[in-house]
Amino acid sequence: MIMSMSADIRDLVEKIKDLENQLLEKDSELFTYRKTVTQLNGEIEKLILKVSGQLTLAQDIQKFLQPTSIPIIQGIDFSTKFLPGNRFGGNYYDIFEHQDKLKISILLSSASGFSVSSQVLSILIKMSTIREIRKGTSNEKILEMIFTELLPMLGDKDNASLFLGTIDKRNYQFNYSRSGSFYAYHQIQGRETLTELSETQGPMTSKFNSAFQSRHTTLNQFDRLVILTQGIVDNKSKAGVSWPETALKETIRKSPKKGTHELRNEILFQNEKFLDGCEMDYDVTVLVAEVKDPVIKLATP
């Protein structure tokens, strides 16, 4: 019986040793697992810092490139405002005087996100593009040039919207080419309704294959151009509701006697009031132009 108990004890000791060995193996595996998790956490933190740095840089570049002042154009009042979004960027605007002093161009862009916006901006500000605008190259041709350079950088989910328009003060004809999403209107003095400056081609994407085109409208004294990027409607209230385009149009229509700055501020005030303190996710750019002088149409050379 003693021998049987000794055998049982030996078996028990062996089982204990086996369990201890298994525990050591598990401890080793757990250590390796913890080490791997720690390394992965470190890599994730580095990646987050890198991405955050890139986003911050893109935002800083974007804010730096926005014009701090606009040229004073005799006979036309301009008012602009850029408001950066907290999550999605990509807005850019500028106003260009031509070599031909009787022409002026306005440009607005809206990209799908910060990853695209810096690429779009780098193309928009290239001296060659600015020279082409100032030389008087057609708006549709310039958008085609921009798209040609942008295409290799576009991912499957990326898109960019651009609006380029030119006022010729000889006849106050406004010629424009519009790719993608904007809220753009011609407010004719004395008329109740707004005329939309409709899309001439879709947004620039990796699958874009349309021909670039242009349209034109004629401006008269006290007519206005009101152009806004998509963010004015994409931003949502705390209830998850977007500001309706009908409310935007009503704000513009109800301000016929106000100046360009007052109209711009009224649009932003009504939008902010609707959002009710909710932070903006998307960039917003507002541009208002009004013909102030009597329109004397000159002969076109």
Coordinates of N, CA and C in Angstrom, one line a residue, residues 1 51 58 86 90 93 101 112 131 146 159 168 197 226 245 273 291:
M1 N 0.8 -1.2 0.0 CA 0.0 0.0 0.0 C 0.9 1.3 0.0
V51 N 0.1 60.7 -39.3 CA -1.1 61.1 -40.0 C -1.6 62.4 -39.5
A58 N -1.4 69.8 -43.9 CA -2.3 70.2 -45.0 C -3.2 71.3 -44.6
N86 N -13.6 71.0 -39.3 CA -12.8 70.3 -38.3 C -12.3 68.9 -38.8
G90 N -10.2 70.9 -48.0 CA -10.1 70.9 -49.5 C -10.6 72.2 -50.2
Y93 N -9.8 79.3 -52.7 CA -10.4 80.3 -53.7 C -9.3 81.4 -54.0
K101 N -6.4 94.2 -68.6 CA -6.9 94.8 -67.4 C -8.5 94.8 -67.3
S112 N -12.3 66.2 -51.9 CA -13.0 65.2 -51.0 C -12.4 65.1 -49.6
R131 N -0.3 81.7 -64.8 CA 0.0 82.5 -66.0 C -1.1 82.2 -67.1
I146 N -5.6 71.3 -65.4 CA -5.5 70.9 -64.0 C -5.9 69.4 -63.8
N159 N -12.4 62.9 -55.2 CA -13.0 63.7 -56.2 C -12.6 65.2 -55.9
D168 N -15.6 89.7 -68.3 CA -15.0 90.6 -69.3 C -15.8 92.0 -69.1
L197 N -26.0 78.9 -61.8 CA -24.9 78.7 -62.7 C -24.6 77.2 -62.7
V226 N -23.3 84.8 -56.6 CA -23.1 84.2 -55.3 C -22.7 82.8 -55.5
E245 N -31.2 73.9 -49.2 CA -30.8 74.8 -50.2 C -31.9 75.9 -50.4
K273 N -26.9 79.8 -37.3 CA -28.1 79.8 -36.5 C -28.8 78.4 -36.7
V291 N -22.0 94.0 -59.4 CA -21.6 95.0 -60.4 C -22.2 96.3 -59.8

